[in-house]
PDB file of C-alpha atoms in Angstrom:
ATOM      1  CA  ASN A   1      12.093   6.180 -28.522  1.00 61.00           C
ATOM      2  CA  ASP A   2       9.199   5.872 -26.053  1.00 68.00           C
ATOM      3  CA  PRO A   3       9.398   8.945 -23.761  1.00 66.00           C
ATOM      4  CA  ASP A   4       7.787   6.928 -20.978  1.00 67.00           C
ATOM      5  CA  GLY A   5       9.792   3.765 -21.601  1.00 70.00           C
ATOM      6  CA  PRO A   6      12.353   2.278 -19.220  1.00 67.00           C
ATOM      7  CA  ILE A   7      15.761   3.850 -18.715  1.00 66.00           C
ATOM      8  CA  VAL A   8      18.867   2.935 -16.773  1.00 68.00           C
ATOM      9  CA  ASP A   9      20.520   5.938 -15.092  1.00 65.00           C
ATOM     10  CA  LEU A  10      23.764   4.940 -13.357  1.00 65.00           C
ATOM     11  CA  VAL A  11      24.862   7.346 -10.644  1.00 65.00           C
ATOM     12  CA  GLU A  12      27.692   7.059  -8.152  1.00 66.00           C
ATOM     13  CA  TRP A  13      27.187   9.220  -5.072  1.00 61.00           C
ATOM     14  CA  THR A  14      30.591  10.472  -3.995  1.00 66.00           C
ATOM     15  CA  GLU A  15      29.556  13.172  -1.520  1.00 63.00           C
ATOM     16  CA  PRO A  16      28.439  11.906   0.889  1.00 61.00           C
ATOM     17  CA  ARG A  17      29.854   8.496   0.038  1.00 66.00           C
ATOM     18  CA  PHE A  18      27.225   5.725   0.127  1.00 62.00           C
ATOM     19  CA  GLU A  19      28.423   2.614   1.968  1.00 65.00           C
ATOM     20  CA  PRO A  20      26.172  -0.307   1.104  1.00 61.00           C
ATOM     21  CA  PRO A  21      25.359  -2.830   3.805  1.00 61.00           C
ATOM     22  CA  SER A  22      27.130  -6.161   3.608  1.00 65.00           C
ATOM     23  CA  GLY A  23      25.453  -9.517   3.110  1.00 62.00           C
ATOM     24  CA  PRO A  24      24.050 -11.614   0.284  1.00 61.00           C
ATOM     25  CA  ASN A  25      21.758 -10.214  -2.350  1.00 57.00           C
ATOM     26  CA  ARG A  26      22.507  -6.566  -1.662  1.00 56.00           C
ATOM     27  CA  ILE A  27      22.339  -5.368  -5.271  1.00 56.00           C
ATOM     28  CA  PRO A  28      20.780  -3.002  -6.097  1.00 56.00           C
ATOM     29  CA  GLN A  29      21.305  -0.909  -2.992  1.00 69.00           C
ATOM     30  CA  ILE A  30      19.098   1.824  -4.474  1.00 78.00           C
ATOM     31  CA  LEU A  31      16.132   1.163  -6.701  1.00 83.00           C
ATOM     32  CA  ALA A  32      14.631   4.318  -8.266  1.00 85.00           C
ATOM     33  CA  PHE A  33      11.109   4.718  -9.570  1.00 89.00           C
ATOM     34  CA  ARG A  34      10.184   7.532 -11.904  1.00 88.00           C
ATOM     35  CA  THR A  35       7.114   9.003 -10.256  1.00 90.00           C
ATOM     36  CA  ARG A  36       4.331  11.378 -11.275  1.00 90.00           C
ATOM     37  CA  ASN A  37       3.549  13.888  -8.503  1.00 94.00           C
ATOM     38  CA  VAL A  38       6.246  12.708  -6.089  1.00 95.00           C
ATOM     39  CA  ALA A  39       4.913  14.979  -3.317  1.00 96.00           C
ATOM     40  CA  ALA A  40       1.498  13.270  -3.397  1.00 96.00           C
ATOM     41  CA  ALA A  41       3.122   9.816  -3.616  1.00 96.00           C
ATOM     42  CA  ARG A  42       5.238  10.560  -0.562  1.00 96.00           C
ATOM     43  CA  LYS A  43       2.245  11.885   1.359  1.00 96.00           C
ATOM     44  CA  ALA A  44       0.212   8.728   0.575  1.00 96.00           C
ATOM     45  CA  LEU A  45       3.083   6.444   1.616  1.00 94.00           C
ATOM     46  CA  GLU A  46       3.621   8.378   4.854  1.00 95.00           C
ATOM     47  CA  ALA A  47      -0.092   8.026   5.603  1.00 96.00           C
ATOM     48  CA  ALA A  48       0.400   4.268   5.208  1.00 94.00           C
ATOM     49  CA  GLY A  49       3.206   4.308   7.775  1.00 93.00           C
ATOM     50  CA  ILE A  50       6.265   4.427   5.500  1.00 92.00           C
ATOM     51  CA  GLU A  51       9.178   6.357   6.982  1.00 91.00           C
ATOM     52  CA  PHE A  52      11.392   8.378   4.654  1.00 94.00           C
ATOM     53  CA  THR A  53      15.145   8.837   5.014  1.00 90.00           C
ATOM     54  CA  ASN A  54      15.144  12.454   3.840  1.00 89.00           C
ATOM     55  CA  GLU A  55      12.914  15.421   3.229  1.00 92.00           C
ATOM     56  CA  LEU A  56      11.548  15.925  -0.266  1.00 93.00           C
ATOM     57  CA  ILE A  57      14.299  17.591  -2.296  1.00 90.00           C
ATOM     58  CA  GLY A  58      13.327  19.912  -5.127  1.00 90.00           C
ATOM     59  CA  PRO A  59      12.298  21.332  -7.338  1.00 91.00           C
ATOM     60  CA  ASP A  60      15.826  21.862  -8.684  1.00 87.00           C
ATOM     61  CA  GLU A  61      15.824  23.128 -12.247  1.00 86.00           C
ATOM     62  CA  SER A  62      19.621  22.768 -12.552  1.00 83.00           C
ATOM     63  CA  LEU A  63      19.271  18.985 -12.040  1.00 83.00           C
ATOM     64  CA  GLY A  64      16.042  18.635 -14.002  1.00 85.00           C
ATOM     65  CA  LEU A  65      14.103  17.541 -10.892  1.00 87.00           C
ATOM     66  CA  MET A  66      10.640  18.287  -9.683  1.00 93.00           C
ATOM     67  CA  GLY A  67      11.371  16.280  -6.539  1.00 93.00           C
ATOM     68  CA  VAL A  68      13.115  13.271  -5.088  1.00 92.00           C
ATOM     69  CA  CYS A  69      12.900  11.389  -1.763  1.00 94.00           C
ATOM     70  CA  CYS A  70      13.935   8.003  -0.385  1.00 93.00           C
ATOM     71  CA  CYS A  71      12.592   5.329   1.957  1.00 93.00           C
ATOM     72  CA  ALA A  72      13.712   1.768   2.683  1.00 87.00           C
ATOM     73  CA  ASP A  73      11.896  -1.442   1.831  1.00 84.00           C
ATOM     74  CA  PRO A  74      11.606  -4.210   4.490  1.00 81.00           C
ATOM     75  CA  ASP A  75      14.934  -5.706   3.328  1.00 76.00           C
ATOM     76  CA  GLY A  76      16.777  -2.398   3.678  1.00 78.00           C
ATOM     77  CA  THR A  77      17.003  -1.586  -0.038  1.00 80.00           C
ATOM     78  CA  ILE A  78      16.725   2.167  -0.523  1.00 85.00           C
ATOM     79  CA  ILE A  79      13.730   3.062  -2.696  1.00 90.00           C
ATOM     80  CA  GLU A  80      14.035   6.395  -4.474  1.00 91.00           C
ATOM     81  CA  LEU A  81      10.973   8.178  -5.816  1.00 93.00           C
ATOM     82  CA  ILE A  82      11.978  10.720  -8.427  1.00 92.00           C
ATOM     83  CA  GLU A  83      10.005  13.112 -10.623  1.00 93.00           C
ATOM     84  CA  TYR A  84      11.690  14.913 -13.474  1.00 90.00           C
ATOM     85  CA  GLN A  85      10.727  18.266 -14.920  1.00 89.00           C
ATOM     86  CA  PRO A  86       8.412  18.069 -17.942  1.00 86.00           C
ATOM     87  CA  GLY A  87      10.354  16.924 -20.990  1.00 80.00           C
ATOM     88  CA  GLN A  88      13.338  15.752 -18.893  1.00 78.00           C
ATOM     89  CA  ARG A  89      14.232  12.079 -19.475  1.00 74.00           C
ATOM     90  CA  HIS A  90      16.931  11.598 -16.810  1.00 72.00           C
ATOM     91  CA  SER A  91      18.820  13.544 -14.164  1.00 68.00           C
ATOM     92  CA  ARG A  92      21.407  16.164 -14.990  1.00 67.00           C
ATOM     93  CA  THR A  93      23.940  15.024 -12.417  1.00 59.00           C
ATOM     94  CA  ASP A  94      26.628  15.239 -15.089  1.00 60.00           C
ATOM     95  CA  LEU A  95      26.358  19.028 -14.703  1.00 59.00           C
ATOM     96  CA  LEU A  96      27.456  18.745 -11.082  1.00 52.00           C
ATOM     97  CA  GLU A  97      30.805  17.233 -12.055  1.00 52.00           C
ATOM     98  CA  SER A  98      31.457  19.694 -14.870  1.00 46.00           C
ATOM     99  CA  SER A  99      30.698  22.709 -12.672  1.00 45.00           C
ATOM    100  CA  SER A 100      33.032  21.705  -9.824  1.00 43.00           C
TER     101      SER A 100
END
C-alpha cells in the first residue's frame, strides 16, 4: 500500500519491435527507474557525459507520464528514467491497446 514502494510494470513493445542483443546475462534488457524531475535528472546525466537514445518524451497525460527517456549502461542494458503524473502509480499503456 506504500505509494512510493516498488512496483513491477511489465510492458512488451510491439511497435517498433524491440530486438534484444544476444549473449549471456541479457535480462533485463530494459531496467526502468521511477524518477522525480526526469528533465533535471537527464540534464545532470548529460552533463556527466551520458548519451541518451531518445529525446525526452512527455508530458503525455493520456499515458500518465510527465516524461520518459532512455540511455544505455556500459553493458548495453537500456536504462529508462520515467516520471509519472502526480498520483499515477504506473503507466497507462493498456489504454493504447484498447484504443487501437
